[in-house]
Coordinates of C-alpha atoms in Angstrom, one line a residue:
M1090 CA 147.6 114.2 173.4
A1091 CA 145.0 111.3 173.6
R1092 CA 143.3 109.3 171.1
I1093 CA 140.1 110.0 169.9
V1094 CA 137.2 108.2 168.0
M1095 CA 135.0 110.1 166.4
K1096 CA 131.4 109.0 165.0
F1097 CA 129.3 110.8 162.8
G1098 CA 125.5 109.6 161.8
G1099 CA 123.6 110.2 158.8
T1100 CA 122.3 113.2 159.3
S1101 CA 125.7 114.6 160.4
V1102 CA 127.2 113.5 156.5
A1103 CA 123.6 114.3 155.0
D1104 CA 125.3 116.2 152.1
L1105 CA 128.6 117.5 150.9
D1106 CA 128.3 120.6 152.9
R1107 CA 127.7 118.7 156.2
I1108 CA 131.0 116.4 155.2
K1109 CA 133.1 119.8 155.2
N1110 CA 131.2 120.5 158.8
V1111 CA 132.3 117.0 159.8
A1112 CA 135.8 117.6 158.7
R1113 CA 135.9 120.9 160.8
H1114 CA 135.5 118.7 163.8
V1115 CA 138.0 116.2 163.1
K1116 CA 140.5 119.2 161.9
R1117 CA 139.7 120.6 165.7
E1118 CA 140.9 117.4 167.4
V1119 CA 144.1 117.3 164.9
D1120 CA 145.4 120.8 165.5
A1121 CA 145.1 119.9 169.3
G1122 CA 147.6 116.9 168.9
H1123 CA 144.9 114.0 169.4
E1124 CA 145.4 110.5 167.3
V1125 CA 142.2 110.1 165.8
A1126 CA 140.0 107.9 164.0
V1127 CA 136.6 108.5 162.7
V1128 CA 133.6 106.3 161.8
V1129 CA 130.9 107.3 159.4
S1130 CA 127.7 106.3 159.1
A1131 CA 125.9 106.1 154.7
M1132 CA 124.2 109.7 154.4
S1133 CA 121.0 110.3 155.6
G1134 CA 118.3 108.4 153.5
K1135 CA 120.9 106.3 151.4
T1136 CA 120.8 103.2 153.4
N1137 CA 116.8 102.8 153.2
E1138 CA 117.3 103.7 149.5
L1139 CA 119.7 100.7 149.0
V1140 CA 117.6 98.5 151.0
G1141 CA 114.7 99.3 149.0
W1142 CA 116.6 98.7 145.8
V1143 CA 117.3 95.0 147.4
Q1144 CA 113.8 94.4 148.4
G1145 CA 112.2 95.5 144.7
T1146 CA 114.7 93.1 142.9
P1147 CA 112.9 89.5 142.2
K1148 CA 114.4 86.7 144.7
V1149 CA 116.5 84.1 143.1
I1150 CA 114.0 81.0 142.4
G1151 CA 113.7 78.0 144.8
A1152 CA 116.0 80.3 147.4
N1153 CA 115.1 79.7 150.9
S1154 CA 115.0 83.2 152.2
P1155 CA 112.0 84.7 151.5
F1156 CA 113.2 88.2 150.1
Y1157 CA 116.8 87.7 148.9
D1158 CA 120.3 86.0 149.6
A1159 CA 121.3 88.2 152.6
R1160 CA 125.0 88.1 151.7
E1161 CA 124.2 89.6 149.0
Y1162 CA 121.7 92.3 151.0
D1163 CA 125.2 93.4 152.9
A1164 CA 127.3 93.6 149.9
V1165 CA 124.6 96.4 148.4
V1166 CA 123.5 97.9 151.8
A1167 CA 127.4 98.4 153.1
S1168 CA 128.1 100.5 150.1
G1169 CA 127.1 103.6 151.6
E1170 CA 129.2 103.7 154.4
Q1171 CA 132.2 103.4 151.6
V1172 CA 130.8 106.6 149.8
T1173 CA 130.9 108.4 152.8
S1174 CA 134.3 107.4 154.2
G1175 CA 135.7 108.1 151.1
L1176 CA 134.2 111.7 150.7
L1177 CA 135.2 112.5 154.2
A1178 CA 139.1 111.7 153.8
I1179 CA 138.8 113.9 150.4
A1180 CA 137.4 116.9 152.0
L1181 CA 140.2 116.2 155.0
Q1182 CA 142.9 115.8 152.6
A1183 CA 141.5 119.2 151.1
M1184 CA 142.3 120.9 154.5
D1185 CA 145.8 119.5 154.2
I1186 CA 145.0 116.5 156.9
N1187 CA 146.8 113.2 156.2
A1188 CA 143.8 111.3 156.0
R1189 CA 142.9 107.6 154.6
S1190 CA 139.4 105.5 154.0
W1191 CA 139.1 102.0 155.4
Q1192 CA 136.7 99.5 154.8
G1193 CA 135.3 96.9 157.3
W1194 CA 137.2 94.1 155.7
Q1195 CA 140.7 96.0 155.4
I1196 CA 141.1 96.3 159.1
P1197 CA 139.7 93.9 159.6
I1198 CA 136.9 93.9 161.3
R1199 CA 136.1 90.2 162.0
T1200 CA 132.1 89.3 162.8
D1201 CA 130.3 86.2 162.8
N1202 CA 128.3 85.0 159.7
A1203 CA 124.5 86.3 160.7
H1204 CA 124.6 88.6 157.5
G1205 CA 122.5 91.7 158.1
A1206 CA 122.6 91.5 161.9
A1207 CA 126.0 90.4 162.7
R1208 CA 128.0 90.5 166.1
I1209 CA 131.8 91.8 166.1
M1210 CA 134.2 88.7 167.1
E1211 CA 137.4 90.3 167.1
I1212 CA 139.3 93.5 165.8
D1213 CA 142.9 93.8 165.0
G1214 CA 143.9 97.4 165.5
S1215 CA 147.6 97.5 164.9
D1216 CA 147.4 98.8 161.8
I1217 CA 145.5 101.7 162.6
V1218 CA 147.2 102.6 165.8
K1219 CA 150.6 102.8 163.8
R1220 CA 148.8 105.1 161.0
M1221 CA 147.4 107.2 164.1
G1222 CA 150.8 107.2 165.4
E1223 CA 152.4 108.7 162.2
G1224 CA 149.6 111.4 162.2
Q1225 CA 147.4 109.8 159.7
V1226 CA 143.7 110.3 160.6
A1227 CA 141.9 106.9 159.8
V1228 CA 138.4 107.5 158.2
I1229 CA 136.5 104.0 158.9
S1230 CA 133.2 103.3 157.3
G1231 CA 130.8 101.8 160.2
F1232 CA 128.2 99.0 160.0
Q1233 CA 130.4 96.6 158.3
G1234 CA 132.8 93.7 158.6
L1235 CA 134.4 90.7 157.5
G1236 CA 132.7 87.5 158.3
P1237 CA 134.0 83.8 158.3
D1238 CA 133.0 83.5 155.0
N1239 CA 135.2 86.2 153.8
R1240 CA 132.3 88.7 152.7
I1241 CA 131.1 91.8 153.9
A1242 CA 128.9 91.4 157.2
T1243 CA 126.7 94.2 158.2
L1244 CA 125.9 94.7 162.0
G1245 CA 122.2 96.0 161.8
R1246 CA 120.6 99.3 162.0
G1247 CA 122.4 101.8 163.8
G1248 CA 125.5 99.3 163.9
S1249 CA 127.9 102.3 163.1
D1250 CA 127.2 103.0 166.7
T1251 CA 129.1 99.5 167.7
S1252 CA 131.8 99.6 165.2
A1253 CA 132.9 103.2 166.8
V1254 CA 133.2 101.8 170.1
A1255 CA 134.2 98.6 169.1
I1256 CA 137.2 100.2 167.6
A1257 CA 137.7 102.5 170.6
A1258 CA 138.3 99.2 172.5
A1259 CA 140.6 98.1 170.2
V1260 CA 142.8 101.0 169.5
K1261 CA 142.4 101.6 173.6
A1262 CA 140.9 105.0 172.7
D1263 CA 140.9 107.5 175.5
R1264 CA 137.5 108.9 174.8
C1265 CA 134.8 107.7 171.8
D1266 CA 132.5 110.5 170.7
I1267 CA 129.4 109.8 169.3
Y1268 CA 128.2 113.0 167.1
T1269 CA 124.4 113.3 166.2
D1270 CA 121.9 115.8 165.4
V1271 CA 121.0 115.8 169.7
D1272 CA 123.4 117.6 172.0
G1273 CA 123.4 114.5 174.3
V1274 CA 121.2 112.4 176.2
Y1275 CA 118.3 114.2 178.3
T1276 CA 115.8 113.3 181.1
T1277 CA 113.3 112.1 178.5
D1278 CA 112.1 113.0 175.2
P1279 CA 112.3 117.1 174.7
R1280 CA 109.5 116.8 172.3
I1281 CA 106.9 115.7 175.0
V1282 CA 108.1 117.3 178.1
P1283 CA 109.9 120.7 177.4
K1284 CA 111.5 121.0 180.5
A1285 CA 113.3 117.8 179.9
R1286 CA 117.3 118.3 181.2
R1287 CA 120.2 117.6 179.3
L1288 CA 122.3 115.0 181.7
R1289 CA 125.9 115.9 182.2
K1290 CA 126.7 112.3 182.9
I1291 CA 125.0 109.1 182.7
A1292 CA 125.9 105.5 184.2
F1293 CA 126.5 102.7 181.8
E1294 CA 123.8 100.3 183.1
E1295 CA 121.2 103.3 183.1
M1296 CA 122.0 104.5 179.3
L1297 CA 121.9 100.7 178.6
E1298 CA 118.1 100.7 179.8
M1299 CA 117.3 104.0 178.2
A1300 CA 118.7 102.5 174.7
S1301 CA 116.7 99.2 175.3
L1302 CA 113.4 101.0 176.4
G1303 CA 112.5 103.4 173.4
A1304 CA 115.6 106.1 174.0
K1305 CA 117.0 106.2 170.1
V1306 CA 120.5 108.1 171.0
L1307 CA 122.5 105.0 170.8
Q1308 CA 122.3 101.3 169.5
V1309 CA 121.9 98.8 172.7
R1310 CA 124.6 96.5 171.4
S1311 CA 127.1 99.9 171.3
V1312 CA 126.4 100.4 174.6
E1313 CA 127.0 97.1 175.9
L1314 CA 130.2 97.3 174.2
A1315 CA 131.2 100.2 176.2
M1316 CA 130.1 99.1 179.5
V1317 CA 132.2 95.6 179.0
H1318 CA 135.4 97.3 177.7
K1319 CA 134.6 100.2 180.0
V1320 CA 135.1 103.0 176.9
R1321 CA 134.3 106.5 178.0
T1322 CA 131.7 107.5 175.5
F1323 CA 130.4 111.1 175.0
V1324 CA 127.0 112.0 173.1
R1325 CA 127.7 115.0 171.5
S1326 CA 126.0 117.3 168.5
S1327 CA 127.6 117.5 164.9
F1328 CA 125.8 120.9 164.2
E1329 CA 127.4 123.2 167.0
D1330 CA 130.1 125.6 165.5
P1331 CA 133.3 122.8 165.7
D1332 CA 135.1 125.9 166.8
A1333 CA 132.5 127.1 169.6
P1334 CA 134.3 127.7 173.4
G1335 CA 134.7 124.3 174.8
M1336 CA 134.6 121.6 171.8
G1337 CA 138.2 121.4 172.0
D1338 CA 137.9 120.4 175.9
L1339 CA 139.5 117.1 176.5
L1340 CA 137.8 116.2 179.5
N1341 CA 134.8 117.7 179.4
P1342 CA 133.3 118.9 176.3
P1343 CA 129.6 119.7 175.9
G1344 CA 127.4 116.8 175.7
T1345 CA 126.8 113.8 177.8
L1346 CA 129.6 111.4 179.4
I1347 CA 128.2 108.0 179.5
C1348 CA 130.8 106.3 182.0
D1349 CA 131.2 103.6 185.1
E1350 CA 128.6 104.6 188.0
D1351 CA 132.4 105.4 189.9
E1352 CA 132.6 108.2 188.1
I1353 CA 129.2 109.9 189.1
V1354 CA 129.6 111.4 192.4
E1355 CA 126.2 112.5 193.4
Q1356 CA 123.9 110.0 192.0
E1357 CA 120.3 110.6 191.4
V1358 CA 117.4 108.3 192.5
V1359 CA 115.7 108.9 189.2
T1360 CA 117.9 109.8 186.2
G1361 CA 115.0 109.3 183.1
I1362 CA 111.9 108.1 182.0
A1363 CA 111.9 106.4 178.5
Y1364 CA 108.9 105.1 176.8
A1365 CA 108.5 102.7 173.8
K1366 CA 105.1 102.6 171.7
D1367 CA 103.8 99.8 169.5
E1368 CA 103.6 97.2 171.8
A1369 CA 100.9 94.4 171.8
Q1370 CA 99.7 92.3 174.7
I1371 CA 98.9 88.8 174.3
S1372 CA 97.0 86.5 176.8
L1373 CA 96.5 82.6 176.7
R1374 CA 93.5 81.7 178.9
R1375 CA 93.1 78.8 181.2
L1376 CA 96.6 77.0 180.9
A1377 CA 96.8 73.7 182.5
D1378 CA 99.5 75.2 185.8
R1379 CA 102.1 72.5 185.5
P1380 CA 105.8 72.2 184.9
G1381 CA 106.9 73.1 181.3
V1382 CA 104.3 75.1 180.6
S1383 CA 106.1 78.2 180.1
A1384 CA 108.5 76.7 177.9
A1385 CA 106.4 75.1 175.6
I1386 CA 105.1 79.2 175.3
F1387 CA 108.7 80.9 175.1
G1388 CA 110.6 78.0 173.1
P1389 CA 108.8 78.4 170.0
L1390 CA 108.2 82.0 170.1
A1391 CA 112.0 82.6 170.9
E1392 CA 113.0 80.3 167.8
S1393 CA 110.9 82.1 165.6
H1394 CA 112.9 85.2 167.1
I1395 CA 109.8 86.8 168.5
N1396 CA 111.1 89.1 171.6
V1397 CA 109.0 88.8 174.6
D1398 CA 109.1 91.3 177.2
M1399 CA 107.0 91.8 179.8
I1400 CA 105.2 88.5 181.5
V1401 CA 102.4 88.2 184.0
Q1402 CA 101.1 84.8 185.6
N1403 CA 97.7 84.6 187.3
I1404 CA 97.0 81.4 188.8
S1405 CA 93.4 80.2 189.8
E1406 CA 92.2 80.0 193.0
D1407 CA 92.3 75.9 193.1
G1408 CA 95.8 76.4 191.3
S1409 CA 94.8 74.0 188.4
K1410 CA 94.5 76.8 186.0
T1411 CA 96.6 79.8 185.0
D1412 CA 96.4 82.7 182.8
M1413 CA 99.6 84.1 180.6
T1414 CA 100.4 87.1 179.7
F1415 CA 103.1 88.7 177.7
T1416 CA 103.9 91.6 175.7
V1417 CA 105.7 91.3 171.9
P1418 CA 106.3 94.6 169.3
S1419 CA 102.9 95.3 167.8
G1420 CA 104.2 94.2 164.4
D1421 CA 105.1 90.5 165.6
V1422 CA 101.3 89.9 167.1
E1423 CA 100.1 87.7 164.1
K1424 CA 103.8 85.8 163.8
A1425 CA 103.4 84.9 167.3
I1426 CA 99.6 84.3 167.1
K1427 CA 100.5 81.5 164.3
V1428 CA 103.4 80.2 166.6
L1429 CA 101.1 79.7 169.4
G1430 CA 98.4 78.2 166.9
D1431 CA 100.9 75.5 165.8
H1432 CA 101.8 74.5 169.4
K1433 CA 98.2 74.7 171.1
E1434 CA 98.1 70.8 171.6
K1435 CA 101.4 70.8 173.4
I1436 CA 100.7 74.1 175.6
G1437 CA 97.2 73.7 176.0
Y1438 CA 95.4 76.9 176.4
D1439 CA 91.5 77.4 175.8
V1440 CA 91.9 80.6 173.9
V1441 CA 94.6 83.4 173.1
Q1442 CA 93.7 87.0 173.0
N1443 CA 95.7 90.0 172.0
E1444 CA 95.3 93.7 172.4
S1445 CA 97.8 96.1 170.2
G1446 CA 98.2 100.0 170.4
L1447 CA 99.7 99.9 173.6
V1448 CA 102.9 101.7 175.4
K1449 CA 105.6 100.8 177.8
V1450 CA 107.0 103.9 180.0
S1451 CA 109.7 103.1 182.1
V1452 CA 111.1 104.8 185.2
I1453 CA 115.2 104.2 185.2
G1454 CA 118.0 105.1 187.5
I1455 CA 121.0 103.3 189.5
G1456 CA 120.1 105.2 192.5
M1457 CA 116.7 103.0 193.0
R1458 CA 118.9 100.2 194.3
S1459 CA 119.7 102.2 197.6
H1460 CA 115.9 103.8 198.1
A1461 CA 112.4 102.8 198.7
G1462 CA 109.3 103.9 197.8
V1463 CA 110.4 104.4 194.2
A1464 CA 107.7 102.3 192.5
A1465 CA 104.5 103.2 194.8
T1466 CA 105.1 107.1 193.8
A1467 CA 104.9 106.3 189.8
F1468 CA 102.0 104.3 191.0
R1469 CA 100.2 107.1 192.8
A1470 CA 101.5 109.3 190.1
L1471 CA 99.6 107.6 187.7
A1472 CA 96.7 107.0 189.7
E1473 CA 96.1 110.3 190.8
K1474 CA 95.8 111.0 186.5
G1475 CA 93.3 108.1 186.0
I1476 CA 95.8 106.0 184.0
N1477 CA 95.4 102.2 184.2
I1478 CA 97.9 100.0 184.5
K1479 CA 97.9 96.6 182.5
A1480 CA 101.5 95.0 183.4
I1481 CA 104.4 96.0 185.4
T1482 CA 108.0 94.5 185.4
T1483 CA 110.9 95.5 187.7
S1484 CA 114.3 95.4 188.2
E1485 CA 117.1 96.6 190.3
I1486 CA 117.4 99.8 188.5
K1487 CA 114.4 99.7 186.7
I1488 CA 110.5 100.0 186.6
S1489 CA 108.3 99.3 183.2
I1490 CA 104.6 100.0 183.2
L1491 CA 102.5 99.0 180.4
I1492 CA 99.4 101.4 179.6
D1493 CA 97.2 102.1 177.2
G1494 CA 98.7 103.9 174.0
P1495 CA 96.4 107.3 174.1
Y1496 CA 97.8 107.6 178.0
A1497 CA 101.6 107.6 176.6
E1498 CA 102.5 111.5 176.7
L1499 CA 100.2 112.2 179.9
A1500 CA 102.5 109.4 181.3
V1501 CA 105.7 110.5 180.6
R1502 CA 104.9 114.1 181.9
T1503 CA 103.3 112.9 185.0
L1504 CA 106.3 110.5 185.9
H1505 CA 108.9 113.2 184.7
S1506 CA 107.5 115.4 187.4
C1507 CA 106.8 113.5 190.3
Y1508 CA 110.1 112.6 190.6
G1509 CA 111.6 116.2 190.0
L1510 CA 113.6 115.6 186.8
D1511 CA 112.2 118.7 185.5
K1512 CA 113.7 121.1 187.9
N1513 CA 117.2 122.4 187.6

């Protein structure tokens, strides 16, 4: 017998038929004698509808927020998960399974006060563990918790993944299964590279890079939590027949296992290729090369919650002037330029330039730590295809390359092939 947390995303619970199918997945694990907790998202499209309702309502006169009170936003959008948890509990009860729905505040899942993007601070899983031990399935609303002001707080888009991993850590689960509309983590996007392979295992660090660099399989925060608490996490498909051979395998069910790198015996040099569209490049020309100039640029951007990624600095021959180039999401370009303009006198640049429509392509693999020449292979392969590189950043297990948007798919296919990822 094991303790398992199962999480089902919006497409998996999109309608009543799919909720009944989810109930069959849960029943399979209950019938095998496991203790089970289930975390659910809102039905597909429901959160967008709820957010639209909030944004379509006039804001309070004199409110500081440009749109609405974030606490009331959370009260509205968290209702989608409440509906799903109740419906799944009813579906399980119809199968003669002892089940009860739980909201975030009932457990409770304690969060900070950042409504709309709260972070989980602690979870008291004792009551759920007690009920699971008595044979009851806990059906938990994901995406939500209880803030220090005793109001509902939501965890941001994709927050149900984080809820599931955090609950798995709190109840000391043997496994956390993330059911979604794909059957695992692939070497790259199969829509671009048909030969992309499903990975049987991937290390936490690699998955963290994949998630933060464009792969949409899991929310970044959920992978961080899994890595910190060493929660063995499987990415699985909810659309496979719940009773198909191997679906009930405790140790090696179909899907991709995200685990500690010690569990991966044969480590590939490169595990996958990720990409992120809608990147923009901002360049500040002819800055004075003096101490504090970087802080003068990136401090105000950070205070304005603008995420800066790749940074490149070029110093003039005499060392008196420098150019600073960095990337931000395309949607933040105008905001970033305004912030830089407000601080122009303190920064001391001559002119600001920007270019949108760029793409960041990344090569990821913990095997890169002990292998030389990985970057050179990428640069040579892209050069042979006539793809110009605008910026490069590296870490122990990642190389990220900024290129023009129209070359994105060619670059992904080229890199996927040059590292042999399309071979079985």
